[in-house]
mmCIF file of N, CA and C in Angstrom:
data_model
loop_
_atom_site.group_PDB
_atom_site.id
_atom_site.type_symbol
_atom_site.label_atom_id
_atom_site.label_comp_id
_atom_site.label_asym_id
_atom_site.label_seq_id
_atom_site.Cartn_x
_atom_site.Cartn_y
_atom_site.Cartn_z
ATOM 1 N N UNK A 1 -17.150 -34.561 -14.315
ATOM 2 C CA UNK A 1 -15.881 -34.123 -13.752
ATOM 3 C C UNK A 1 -16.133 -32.933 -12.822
ATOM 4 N N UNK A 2 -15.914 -33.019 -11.591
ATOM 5 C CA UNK A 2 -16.020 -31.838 -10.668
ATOM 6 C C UNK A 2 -14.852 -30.868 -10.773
ATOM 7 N N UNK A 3 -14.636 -29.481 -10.826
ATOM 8 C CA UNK A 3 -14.593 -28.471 -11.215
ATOM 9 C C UNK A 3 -14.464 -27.371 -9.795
ATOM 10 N N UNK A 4 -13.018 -27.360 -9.493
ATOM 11 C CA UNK A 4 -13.050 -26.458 -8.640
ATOM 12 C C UNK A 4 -13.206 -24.600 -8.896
ATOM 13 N N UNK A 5 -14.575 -24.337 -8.614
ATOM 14 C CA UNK A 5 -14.888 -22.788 -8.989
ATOM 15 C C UNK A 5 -14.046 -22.235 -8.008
ATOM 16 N N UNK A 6 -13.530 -20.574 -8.487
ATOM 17 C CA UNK A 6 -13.529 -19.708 -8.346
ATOM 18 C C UNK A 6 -13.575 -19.665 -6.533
ATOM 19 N N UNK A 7 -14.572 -19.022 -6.005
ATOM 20 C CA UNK A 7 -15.303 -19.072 -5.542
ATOM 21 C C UNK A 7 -14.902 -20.250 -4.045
ATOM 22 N N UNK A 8 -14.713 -21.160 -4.529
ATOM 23 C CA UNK A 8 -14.256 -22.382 -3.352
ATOM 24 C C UNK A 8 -12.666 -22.273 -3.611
ATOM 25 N N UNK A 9 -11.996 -22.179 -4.345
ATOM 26 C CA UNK A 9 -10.679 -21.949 -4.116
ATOM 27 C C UNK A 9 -10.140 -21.101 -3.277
ATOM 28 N N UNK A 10 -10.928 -19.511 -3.657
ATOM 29 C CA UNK A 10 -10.496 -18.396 -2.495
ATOM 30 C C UNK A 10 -10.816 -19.076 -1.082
ATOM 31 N N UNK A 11 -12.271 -19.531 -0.631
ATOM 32 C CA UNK A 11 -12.682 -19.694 0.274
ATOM 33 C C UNK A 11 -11.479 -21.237 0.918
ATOM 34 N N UNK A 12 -10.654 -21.757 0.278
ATOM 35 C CA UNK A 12 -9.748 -22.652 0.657
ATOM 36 C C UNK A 12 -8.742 -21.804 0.843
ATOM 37 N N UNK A 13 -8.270 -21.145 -0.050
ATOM 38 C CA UNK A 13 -7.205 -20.038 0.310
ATOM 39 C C UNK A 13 -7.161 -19.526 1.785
ATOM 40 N N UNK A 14 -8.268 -18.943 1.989
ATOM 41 C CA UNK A 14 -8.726 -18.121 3.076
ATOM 42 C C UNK A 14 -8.522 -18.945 4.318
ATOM 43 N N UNK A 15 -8.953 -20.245 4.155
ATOM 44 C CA UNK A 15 -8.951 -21.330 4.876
ATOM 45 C C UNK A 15 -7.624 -21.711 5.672
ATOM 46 N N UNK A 16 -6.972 -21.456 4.511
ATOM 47 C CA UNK A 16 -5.498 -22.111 4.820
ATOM 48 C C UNK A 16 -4.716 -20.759 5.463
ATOM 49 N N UNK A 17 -5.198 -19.624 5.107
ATOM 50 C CA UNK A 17 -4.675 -18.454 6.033
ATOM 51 C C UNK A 17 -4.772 -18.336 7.216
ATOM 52 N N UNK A 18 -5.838 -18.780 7.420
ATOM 53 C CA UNK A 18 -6.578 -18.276 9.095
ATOM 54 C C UNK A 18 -5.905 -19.578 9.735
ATOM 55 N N UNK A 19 -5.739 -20.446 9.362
ATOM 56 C CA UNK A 19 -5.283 -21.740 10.296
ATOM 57 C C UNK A 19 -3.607 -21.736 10.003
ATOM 58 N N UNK A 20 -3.246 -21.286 9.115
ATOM 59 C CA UNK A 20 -1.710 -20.754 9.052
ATOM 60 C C UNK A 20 -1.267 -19.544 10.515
ATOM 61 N N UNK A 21 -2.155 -18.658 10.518
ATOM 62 C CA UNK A 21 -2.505 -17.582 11.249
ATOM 63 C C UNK A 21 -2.772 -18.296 13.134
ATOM 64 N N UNK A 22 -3.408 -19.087 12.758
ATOM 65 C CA UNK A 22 -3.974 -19.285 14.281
ATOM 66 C C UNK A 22 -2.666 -20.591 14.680
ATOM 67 N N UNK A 23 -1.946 -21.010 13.654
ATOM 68 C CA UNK A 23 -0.657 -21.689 13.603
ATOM 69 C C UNK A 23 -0.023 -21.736 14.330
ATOM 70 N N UNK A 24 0.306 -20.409 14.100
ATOM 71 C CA UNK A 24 1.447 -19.812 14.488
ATOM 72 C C UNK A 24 1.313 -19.016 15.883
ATOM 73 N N UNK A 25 -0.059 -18.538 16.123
ATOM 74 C CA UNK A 25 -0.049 -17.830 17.472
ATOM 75 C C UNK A 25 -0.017 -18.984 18.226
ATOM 76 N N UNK A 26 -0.541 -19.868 18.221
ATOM 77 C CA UNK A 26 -0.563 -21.414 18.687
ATOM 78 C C UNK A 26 1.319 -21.852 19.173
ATOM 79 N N UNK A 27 1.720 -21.827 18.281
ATOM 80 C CA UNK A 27 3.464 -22.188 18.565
ATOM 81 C C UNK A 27 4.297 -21.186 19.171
ATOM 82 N N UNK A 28 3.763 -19.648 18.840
ATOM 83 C CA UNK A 28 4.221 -18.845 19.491
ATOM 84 C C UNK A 28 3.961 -18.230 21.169
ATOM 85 N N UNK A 29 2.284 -18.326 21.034
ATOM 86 C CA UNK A 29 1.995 -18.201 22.227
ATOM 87 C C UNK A 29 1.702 -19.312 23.670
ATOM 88 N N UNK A 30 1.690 -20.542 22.987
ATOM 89 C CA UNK A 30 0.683 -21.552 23.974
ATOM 90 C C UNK A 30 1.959 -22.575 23.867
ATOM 91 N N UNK A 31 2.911 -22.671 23.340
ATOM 92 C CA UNK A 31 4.325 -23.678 22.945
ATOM 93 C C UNK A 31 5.362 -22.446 23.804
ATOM 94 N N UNK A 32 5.194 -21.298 24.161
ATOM 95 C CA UNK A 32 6.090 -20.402 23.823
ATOM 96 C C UNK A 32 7.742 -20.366 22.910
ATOM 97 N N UNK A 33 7.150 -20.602 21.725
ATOM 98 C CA UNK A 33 8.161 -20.101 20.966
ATOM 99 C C UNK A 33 8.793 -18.900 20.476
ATOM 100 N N UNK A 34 9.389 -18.481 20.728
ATOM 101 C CA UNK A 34 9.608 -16.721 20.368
ATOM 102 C C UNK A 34 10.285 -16.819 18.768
ATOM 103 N N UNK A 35 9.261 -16.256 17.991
ATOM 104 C CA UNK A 35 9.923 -16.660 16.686
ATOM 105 C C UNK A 35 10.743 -15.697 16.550
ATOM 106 N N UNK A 36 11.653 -16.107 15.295
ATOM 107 C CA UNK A 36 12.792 -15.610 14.481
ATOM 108 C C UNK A 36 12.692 -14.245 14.188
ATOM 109 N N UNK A 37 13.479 -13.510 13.372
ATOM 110 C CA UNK A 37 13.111 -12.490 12.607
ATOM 111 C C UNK A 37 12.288 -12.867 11.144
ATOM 112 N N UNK A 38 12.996 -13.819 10.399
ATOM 113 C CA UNK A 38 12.143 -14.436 8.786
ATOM 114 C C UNK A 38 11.009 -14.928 9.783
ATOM 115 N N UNK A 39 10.349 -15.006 10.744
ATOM 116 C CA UNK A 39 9.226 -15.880 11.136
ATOM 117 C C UNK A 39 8.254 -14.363 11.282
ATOM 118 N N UNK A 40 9.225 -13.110 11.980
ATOM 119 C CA UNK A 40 7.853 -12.088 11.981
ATOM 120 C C UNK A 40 7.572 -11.824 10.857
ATOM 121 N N UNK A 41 8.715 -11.730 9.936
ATOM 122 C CA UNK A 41 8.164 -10.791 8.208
ATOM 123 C C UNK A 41 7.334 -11.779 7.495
ATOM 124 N N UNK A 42 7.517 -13.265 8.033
ATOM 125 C CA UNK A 42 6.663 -13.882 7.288
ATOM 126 C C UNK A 42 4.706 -13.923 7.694
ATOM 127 N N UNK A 43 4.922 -13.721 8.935
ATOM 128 C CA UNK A 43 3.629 -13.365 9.385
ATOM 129 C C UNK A 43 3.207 -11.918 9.132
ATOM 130 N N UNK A 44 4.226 -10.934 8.974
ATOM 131 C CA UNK A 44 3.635 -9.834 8.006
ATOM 132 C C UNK A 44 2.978 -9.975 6.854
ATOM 133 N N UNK A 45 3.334 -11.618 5.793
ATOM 134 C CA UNK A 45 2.379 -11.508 4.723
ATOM 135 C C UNK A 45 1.269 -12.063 5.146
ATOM 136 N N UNK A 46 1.359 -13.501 6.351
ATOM 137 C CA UNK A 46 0.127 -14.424 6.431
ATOM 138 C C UNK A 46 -1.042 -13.730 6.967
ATOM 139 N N UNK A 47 -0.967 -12.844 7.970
ATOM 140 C CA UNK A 47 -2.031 -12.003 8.511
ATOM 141 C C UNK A 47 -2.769 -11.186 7.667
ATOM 142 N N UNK A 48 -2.193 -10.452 7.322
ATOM 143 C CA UNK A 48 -3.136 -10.129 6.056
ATOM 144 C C UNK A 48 -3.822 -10.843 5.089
ATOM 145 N N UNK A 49 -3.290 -11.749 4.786
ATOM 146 C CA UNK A 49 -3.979 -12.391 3.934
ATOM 147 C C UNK A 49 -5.196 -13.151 4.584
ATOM 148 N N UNK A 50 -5.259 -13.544 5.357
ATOM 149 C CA UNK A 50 -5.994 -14.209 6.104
ATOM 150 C C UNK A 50 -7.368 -12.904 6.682
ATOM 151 N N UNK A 51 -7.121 -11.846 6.712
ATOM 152 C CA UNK A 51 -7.971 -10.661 6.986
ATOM 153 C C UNK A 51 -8.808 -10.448 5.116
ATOM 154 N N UNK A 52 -7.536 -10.216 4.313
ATOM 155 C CA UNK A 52 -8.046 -10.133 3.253
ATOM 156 C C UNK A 52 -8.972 -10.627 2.368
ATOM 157 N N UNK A 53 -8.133 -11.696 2.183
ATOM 158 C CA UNK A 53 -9.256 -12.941 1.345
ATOM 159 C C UNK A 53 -10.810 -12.910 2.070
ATOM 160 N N UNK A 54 -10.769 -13.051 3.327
ATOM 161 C CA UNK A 54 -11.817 -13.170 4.029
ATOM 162 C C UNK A 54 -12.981 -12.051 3.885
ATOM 163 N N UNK A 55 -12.324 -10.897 3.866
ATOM 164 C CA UNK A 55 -13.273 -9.626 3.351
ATOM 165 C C UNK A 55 -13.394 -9.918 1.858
ATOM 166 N N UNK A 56 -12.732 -10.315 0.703
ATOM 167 C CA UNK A 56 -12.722 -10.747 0.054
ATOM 168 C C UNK A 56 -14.006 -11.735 -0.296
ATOM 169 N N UNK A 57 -14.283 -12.572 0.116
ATOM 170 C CA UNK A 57 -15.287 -13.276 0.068
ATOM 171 C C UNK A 57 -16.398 -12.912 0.810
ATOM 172 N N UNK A 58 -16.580 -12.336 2.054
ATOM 173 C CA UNK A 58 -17.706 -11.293 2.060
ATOM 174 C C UNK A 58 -18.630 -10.670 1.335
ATOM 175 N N UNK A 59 -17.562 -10.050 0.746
ATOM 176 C CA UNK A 59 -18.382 -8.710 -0.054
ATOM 177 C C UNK A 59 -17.870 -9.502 -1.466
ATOM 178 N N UNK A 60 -18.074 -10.396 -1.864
ATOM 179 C CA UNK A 60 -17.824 -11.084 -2.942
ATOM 180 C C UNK A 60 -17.211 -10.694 -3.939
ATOM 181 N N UNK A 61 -15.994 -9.825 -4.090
ATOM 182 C CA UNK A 61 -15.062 -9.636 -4.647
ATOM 183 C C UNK A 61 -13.979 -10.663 -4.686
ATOM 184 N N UNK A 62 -14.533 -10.751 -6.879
ATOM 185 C CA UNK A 62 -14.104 -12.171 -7.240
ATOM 186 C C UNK A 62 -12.451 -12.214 -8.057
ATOM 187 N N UNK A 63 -11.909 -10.578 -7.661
ATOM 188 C CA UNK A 63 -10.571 -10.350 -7.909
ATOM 189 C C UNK A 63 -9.387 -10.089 -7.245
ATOM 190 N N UNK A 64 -9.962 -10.404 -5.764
ATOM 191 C CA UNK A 64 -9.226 -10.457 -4.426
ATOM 192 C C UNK A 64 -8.230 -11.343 -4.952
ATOM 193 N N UNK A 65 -8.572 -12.159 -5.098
ATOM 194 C CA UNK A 65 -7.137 -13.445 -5.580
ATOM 195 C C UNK A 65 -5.368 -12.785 -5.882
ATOM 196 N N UNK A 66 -6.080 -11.402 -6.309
ATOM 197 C CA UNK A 66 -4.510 -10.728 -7.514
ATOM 198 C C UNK A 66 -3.878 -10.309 -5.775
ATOM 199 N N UNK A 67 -4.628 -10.101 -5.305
ATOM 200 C CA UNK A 67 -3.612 -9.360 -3.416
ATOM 201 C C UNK A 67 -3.216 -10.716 -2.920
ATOM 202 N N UNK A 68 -4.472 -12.286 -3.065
ATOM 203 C CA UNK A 68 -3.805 -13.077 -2.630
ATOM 204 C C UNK A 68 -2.190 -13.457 -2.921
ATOM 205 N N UNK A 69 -2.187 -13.528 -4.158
ATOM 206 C CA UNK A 69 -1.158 -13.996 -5.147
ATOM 207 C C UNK A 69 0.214 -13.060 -4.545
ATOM 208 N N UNK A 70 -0.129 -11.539 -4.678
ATOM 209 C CA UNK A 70 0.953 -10.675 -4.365
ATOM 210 C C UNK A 70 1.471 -10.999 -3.081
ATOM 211 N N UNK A 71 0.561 -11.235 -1.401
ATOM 212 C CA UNK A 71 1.062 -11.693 -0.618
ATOM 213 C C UNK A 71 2.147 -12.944 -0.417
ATOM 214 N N UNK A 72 0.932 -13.866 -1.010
ATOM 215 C CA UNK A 72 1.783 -15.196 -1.351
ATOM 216 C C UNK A 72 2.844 -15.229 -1.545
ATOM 217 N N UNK A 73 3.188 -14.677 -2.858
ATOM 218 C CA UNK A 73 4.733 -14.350 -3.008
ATOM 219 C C UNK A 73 5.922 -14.116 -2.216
ATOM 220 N N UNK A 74 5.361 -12.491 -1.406
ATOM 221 C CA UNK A 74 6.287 -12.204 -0.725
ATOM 222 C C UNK A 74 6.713 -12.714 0.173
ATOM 223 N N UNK A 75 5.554 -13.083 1.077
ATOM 224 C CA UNK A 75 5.477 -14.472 1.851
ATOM 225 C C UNK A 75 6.108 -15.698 1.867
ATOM 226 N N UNK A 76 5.867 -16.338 0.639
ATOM 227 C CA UNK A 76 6.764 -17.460 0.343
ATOM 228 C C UNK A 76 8.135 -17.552 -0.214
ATOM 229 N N UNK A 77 8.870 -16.128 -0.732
ATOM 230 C CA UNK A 77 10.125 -15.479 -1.358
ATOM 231 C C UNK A 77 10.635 -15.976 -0.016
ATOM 232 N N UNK A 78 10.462 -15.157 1.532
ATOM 233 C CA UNK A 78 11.250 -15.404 2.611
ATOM 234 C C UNK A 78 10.559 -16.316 2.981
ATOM 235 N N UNK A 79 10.054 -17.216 3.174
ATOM 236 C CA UNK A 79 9.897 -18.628 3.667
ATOM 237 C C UNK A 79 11.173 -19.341 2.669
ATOM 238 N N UNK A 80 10.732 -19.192 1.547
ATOM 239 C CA UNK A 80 12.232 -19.966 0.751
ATOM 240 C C UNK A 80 13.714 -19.798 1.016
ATOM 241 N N UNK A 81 13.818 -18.313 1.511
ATOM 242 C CA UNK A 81 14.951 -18.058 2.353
ATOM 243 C C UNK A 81 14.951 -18.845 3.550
ATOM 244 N N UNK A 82 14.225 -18.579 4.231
ATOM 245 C CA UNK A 82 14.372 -19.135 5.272
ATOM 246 C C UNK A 82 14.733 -20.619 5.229
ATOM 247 N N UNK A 83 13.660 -21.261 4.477
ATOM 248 C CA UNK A 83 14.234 -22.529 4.081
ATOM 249 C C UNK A 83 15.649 -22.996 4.052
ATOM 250 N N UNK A 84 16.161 -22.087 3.068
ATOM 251 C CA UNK A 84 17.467 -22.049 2.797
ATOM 252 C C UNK A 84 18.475 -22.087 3.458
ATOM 253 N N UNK A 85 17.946 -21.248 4.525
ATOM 254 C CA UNK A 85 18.717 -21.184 6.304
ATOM 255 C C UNK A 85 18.890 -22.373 6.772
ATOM 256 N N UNK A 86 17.177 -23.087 7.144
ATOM 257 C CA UNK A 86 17.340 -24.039 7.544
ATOM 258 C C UNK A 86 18.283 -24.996 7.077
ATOM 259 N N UNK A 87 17.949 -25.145 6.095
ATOM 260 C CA UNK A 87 18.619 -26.770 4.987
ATOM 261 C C UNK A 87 20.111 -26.651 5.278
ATOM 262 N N UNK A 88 20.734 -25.152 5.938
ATOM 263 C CA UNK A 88 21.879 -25.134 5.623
ATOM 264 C C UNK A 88 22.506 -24.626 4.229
ATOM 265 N N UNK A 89 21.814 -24.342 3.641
ATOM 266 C CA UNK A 89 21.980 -24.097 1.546
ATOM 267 C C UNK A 89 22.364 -22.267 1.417
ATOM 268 N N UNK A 90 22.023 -21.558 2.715
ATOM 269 C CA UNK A 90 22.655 -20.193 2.554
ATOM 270 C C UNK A 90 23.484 -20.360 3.534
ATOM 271 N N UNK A 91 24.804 -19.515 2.835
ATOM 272 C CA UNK A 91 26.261 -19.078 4.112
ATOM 273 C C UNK A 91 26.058 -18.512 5.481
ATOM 274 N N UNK A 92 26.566 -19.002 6.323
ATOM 275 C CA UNK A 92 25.852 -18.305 7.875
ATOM 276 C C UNK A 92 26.507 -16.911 7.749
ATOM 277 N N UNK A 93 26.911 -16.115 7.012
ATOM 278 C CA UNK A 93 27.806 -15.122 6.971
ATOM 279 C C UNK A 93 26.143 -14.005 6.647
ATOM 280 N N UNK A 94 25.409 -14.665 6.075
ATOM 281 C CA UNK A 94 24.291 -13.535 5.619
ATOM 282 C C UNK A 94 22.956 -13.842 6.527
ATOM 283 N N UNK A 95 22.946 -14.732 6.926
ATOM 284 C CA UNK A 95 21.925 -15.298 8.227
ATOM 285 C C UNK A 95 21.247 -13.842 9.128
ATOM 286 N N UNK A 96 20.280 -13.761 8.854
ATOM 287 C CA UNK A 96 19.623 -12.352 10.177
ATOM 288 C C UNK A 96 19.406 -12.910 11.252
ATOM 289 N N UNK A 97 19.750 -13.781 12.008
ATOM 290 C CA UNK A 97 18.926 -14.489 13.061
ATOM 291 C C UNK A 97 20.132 -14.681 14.128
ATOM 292 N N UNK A 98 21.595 -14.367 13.747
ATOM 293 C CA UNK A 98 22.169 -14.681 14.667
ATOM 294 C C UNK A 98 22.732 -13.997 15.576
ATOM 295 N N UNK A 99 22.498 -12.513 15.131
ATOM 296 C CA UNK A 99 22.953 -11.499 16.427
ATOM 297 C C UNK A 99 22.619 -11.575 17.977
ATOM 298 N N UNK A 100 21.225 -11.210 17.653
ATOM 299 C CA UNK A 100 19.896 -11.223 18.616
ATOM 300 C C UNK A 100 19.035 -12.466 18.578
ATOM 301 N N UNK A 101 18.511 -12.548 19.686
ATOM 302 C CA UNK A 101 16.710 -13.398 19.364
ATOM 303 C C UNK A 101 16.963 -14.753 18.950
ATOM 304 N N UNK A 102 15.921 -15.133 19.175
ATOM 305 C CA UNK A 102 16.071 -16.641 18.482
ATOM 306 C C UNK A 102 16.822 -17.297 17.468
ATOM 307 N N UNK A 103 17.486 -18.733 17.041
ATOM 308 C CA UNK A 103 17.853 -19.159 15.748
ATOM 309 C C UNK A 103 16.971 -18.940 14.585
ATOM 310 N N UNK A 104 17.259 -18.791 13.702
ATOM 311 C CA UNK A 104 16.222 -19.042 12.472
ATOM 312 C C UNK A 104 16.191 -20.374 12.214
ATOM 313 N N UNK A 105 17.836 -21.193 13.023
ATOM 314 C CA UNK A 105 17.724 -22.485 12.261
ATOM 315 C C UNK A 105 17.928 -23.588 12.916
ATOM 316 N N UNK A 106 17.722 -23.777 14.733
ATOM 317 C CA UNK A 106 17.940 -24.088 15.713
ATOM 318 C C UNK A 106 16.714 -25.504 15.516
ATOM 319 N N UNK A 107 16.983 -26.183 16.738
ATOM 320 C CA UNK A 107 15.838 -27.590 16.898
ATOM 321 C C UNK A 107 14.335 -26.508 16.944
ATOM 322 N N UNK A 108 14.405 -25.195 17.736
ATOM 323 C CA UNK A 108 13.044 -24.544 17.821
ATOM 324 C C UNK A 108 12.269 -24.476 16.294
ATOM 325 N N UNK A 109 12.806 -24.644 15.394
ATOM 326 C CA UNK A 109 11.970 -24.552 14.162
ATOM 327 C C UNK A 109 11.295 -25.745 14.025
ATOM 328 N N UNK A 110 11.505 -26.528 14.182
ATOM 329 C CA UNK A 110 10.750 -27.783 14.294
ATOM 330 C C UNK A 110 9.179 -27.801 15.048
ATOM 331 N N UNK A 111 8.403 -28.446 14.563
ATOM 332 C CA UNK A 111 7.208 -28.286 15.062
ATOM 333 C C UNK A 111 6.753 -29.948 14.569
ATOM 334 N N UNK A 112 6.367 -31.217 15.557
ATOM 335 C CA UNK A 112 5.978 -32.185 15.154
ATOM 336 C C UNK A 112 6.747 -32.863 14.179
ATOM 337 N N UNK A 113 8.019 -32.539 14.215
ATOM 338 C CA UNK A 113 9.121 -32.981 13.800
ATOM 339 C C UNK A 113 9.374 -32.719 12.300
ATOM 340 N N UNK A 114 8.643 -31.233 11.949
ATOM 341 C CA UNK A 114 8.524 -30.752 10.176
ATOM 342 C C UNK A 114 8.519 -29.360 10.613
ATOM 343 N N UNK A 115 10.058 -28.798 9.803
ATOM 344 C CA UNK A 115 10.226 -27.149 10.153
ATOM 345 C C UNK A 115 8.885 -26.552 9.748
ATOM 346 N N UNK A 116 9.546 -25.381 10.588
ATOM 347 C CA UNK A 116 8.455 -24.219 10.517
ATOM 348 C C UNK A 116 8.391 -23.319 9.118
ATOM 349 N N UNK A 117 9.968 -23.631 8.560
ATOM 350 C CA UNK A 117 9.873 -22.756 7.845
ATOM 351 C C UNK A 117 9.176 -23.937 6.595
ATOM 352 N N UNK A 118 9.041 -24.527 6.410
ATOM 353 C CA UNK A 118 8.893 -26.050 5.469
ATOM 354 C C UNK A 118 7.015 -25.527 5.424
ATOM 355 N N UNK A 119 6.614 -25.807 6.400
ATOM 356 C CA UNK A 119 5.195 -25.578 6.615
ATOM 357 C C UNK A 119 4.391 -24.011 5.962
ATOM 358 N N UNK A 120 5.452 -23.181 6.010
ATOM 359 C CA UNK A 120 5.212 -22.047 6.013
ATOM 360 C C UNK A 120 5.128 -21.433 4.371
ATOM 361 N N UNK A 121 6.197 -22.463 3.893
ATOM 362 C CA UNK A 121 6.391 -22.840 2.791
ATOM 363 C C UNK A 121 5.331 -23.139 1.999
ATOM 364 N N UNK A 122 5.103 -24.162 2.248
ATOM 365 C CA UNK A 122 3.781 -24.771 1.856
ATOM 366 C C UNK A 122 2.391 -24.394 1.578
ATOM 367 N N UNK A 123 2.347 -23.458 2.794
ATOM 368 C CA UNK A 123 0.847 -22.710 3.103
ATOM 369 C C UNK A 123 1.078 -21.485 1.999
ATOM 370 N N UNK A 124 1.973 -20.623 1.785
ATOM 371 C CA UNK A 124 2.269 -19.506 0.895
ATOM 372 C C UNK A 124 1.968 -20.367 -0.106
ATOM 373 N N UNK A 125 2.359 -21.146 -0.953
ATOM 374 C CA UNK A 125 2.248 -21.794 -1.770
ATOM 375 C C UNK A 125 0.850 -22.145 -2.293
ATOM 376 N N UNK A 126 0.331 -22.534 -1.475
ATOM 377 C CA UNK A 126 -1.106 -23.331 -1.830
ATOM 378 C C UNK A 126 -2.018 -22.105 -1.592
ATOM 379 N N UNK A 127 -1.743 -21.291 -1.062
ATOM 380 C CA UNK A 127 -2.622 -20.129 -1.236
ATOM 381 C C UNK A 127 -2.726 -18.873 -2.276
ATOM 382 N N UNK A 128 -1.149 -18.954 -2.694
ATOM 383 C CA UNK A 128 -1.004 -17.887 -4.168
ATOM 384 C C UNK A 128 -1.677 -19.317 -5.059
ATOM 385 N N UNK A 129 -1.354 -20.683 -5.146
ATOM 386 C CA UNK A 129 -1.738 -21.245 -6.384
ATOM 387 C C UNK A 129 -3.609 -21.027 -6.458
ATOM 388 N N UNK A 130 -4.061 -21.205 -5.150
ATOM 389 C CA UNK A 130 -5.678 -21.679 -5.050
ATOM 390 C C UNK A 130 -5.901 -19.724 -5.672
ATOM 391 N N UNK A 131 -5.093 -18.724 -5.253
ATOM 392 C CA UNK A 131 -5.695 -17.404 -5.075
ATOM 393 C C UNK A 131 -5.536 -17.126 -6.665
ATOM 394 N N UNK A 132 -4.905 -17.959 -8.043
ATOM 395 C CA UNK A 132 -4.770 -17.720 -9.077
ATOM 396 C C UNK A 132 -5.823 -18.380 -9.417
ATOM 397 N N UNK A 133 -6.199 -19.143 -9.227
ATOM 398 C CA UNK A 133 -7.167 -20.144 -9.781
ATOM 399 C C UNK A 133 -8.096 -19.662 -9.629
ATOM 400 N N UNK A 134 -8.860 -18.399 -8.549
ATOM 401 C CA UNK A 134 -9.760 -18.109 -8.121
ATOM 402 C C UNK A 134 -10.015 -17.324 -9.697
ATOM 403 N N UNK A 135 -9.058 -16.311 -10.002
ATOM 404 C CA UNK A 135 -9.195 -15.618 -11.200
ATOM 405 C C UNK A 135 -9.700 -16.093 -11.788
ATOM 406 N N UNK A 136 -8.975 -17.521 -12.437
ATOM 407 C CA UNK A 136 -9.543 -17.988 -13.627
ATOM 408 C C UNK A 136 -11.555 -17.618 -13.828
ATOM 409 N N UNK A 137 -12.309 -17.787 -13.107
ATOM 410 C CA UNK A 137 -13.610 -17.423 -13.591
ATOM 411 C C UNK A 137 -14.062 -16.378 -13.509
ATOM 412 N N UNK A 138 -13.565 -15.023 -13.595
ATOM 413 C CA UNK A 138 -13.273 -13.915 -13.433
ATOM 414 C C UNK A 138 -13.663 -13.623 -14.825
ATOM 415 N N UNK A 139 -14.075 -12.290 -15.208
ATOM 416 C CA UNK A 139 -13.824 -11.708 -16.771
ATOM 417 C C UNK A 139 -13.694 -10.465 -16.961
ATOM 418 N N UNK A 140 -12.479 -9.643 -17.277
ATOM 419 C CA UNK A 140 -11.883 -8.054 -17.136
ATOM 420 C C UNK A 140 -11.584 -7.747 -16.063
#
């Protein structure tokens, strides 16, 4: 039975940061999309993490995972909002996106015909789960 270590989880984590990361400059800069407001705070968690983990596995610090996890979270807390935006499932009365600047929940979220915030979703996700798992072979 193969056995995902430690070790290759972060380094998937990490994986999924930097291409989350290069994602998004990709849709933002070369698509010109001018993202949202939930689209900058959410790249406030992905960038880091994607810097982190990566030093993280460098210098082989095998408890980086606990910052993955904490990012993740916060990260994926407002992606789930955002979500929420999208789907329509929060009141437009509390919406940050509609004063100024872009929709949060306009056709521009779409990317290959699967929101942005959906994707964004996803990647937070699979990176706090892979960045817990990393723990597991950890000891104190």
């Amino acid at each position: 039975m193969n056995r995902l270590t430690g070790e290759t989880a972060l380094g998937l984590a990490w994986f999924i940061a930097v291409v989350a990361s290069l994602a998004v400059l990709f849709i933002g800069e070369v698509l010109g999309q001018t993202p949202c407001v939930l689209c900058w705070f959410q790249r406030a968690f992905m960038f880091p993490l994607a810097i982190i983990l990566g030093l993280g596995l460098w210098w082989q610090d095998t408890r980086v995972g606990r910052y993955g996890i904490a990012l993740a979270l916060g990260g994926g807390a407002i992606a789930l909002w955002h979500m929420g935006l999208y789907a329509g499932l929060i009141p437009e009365r509390i919406q940050p996106c509609t004063a100024t600047g872009p929709s949060c929940t306009d056709d521009n979220q779409l990317v290959f015909g699967i929101p942005i915030p959906l994707m964004a979703l996803a990647a937070f996700a699979l990176v706090g789960m892979l960045s817990a798992h990393s723990l597991k072979d950890t000891r104190a």
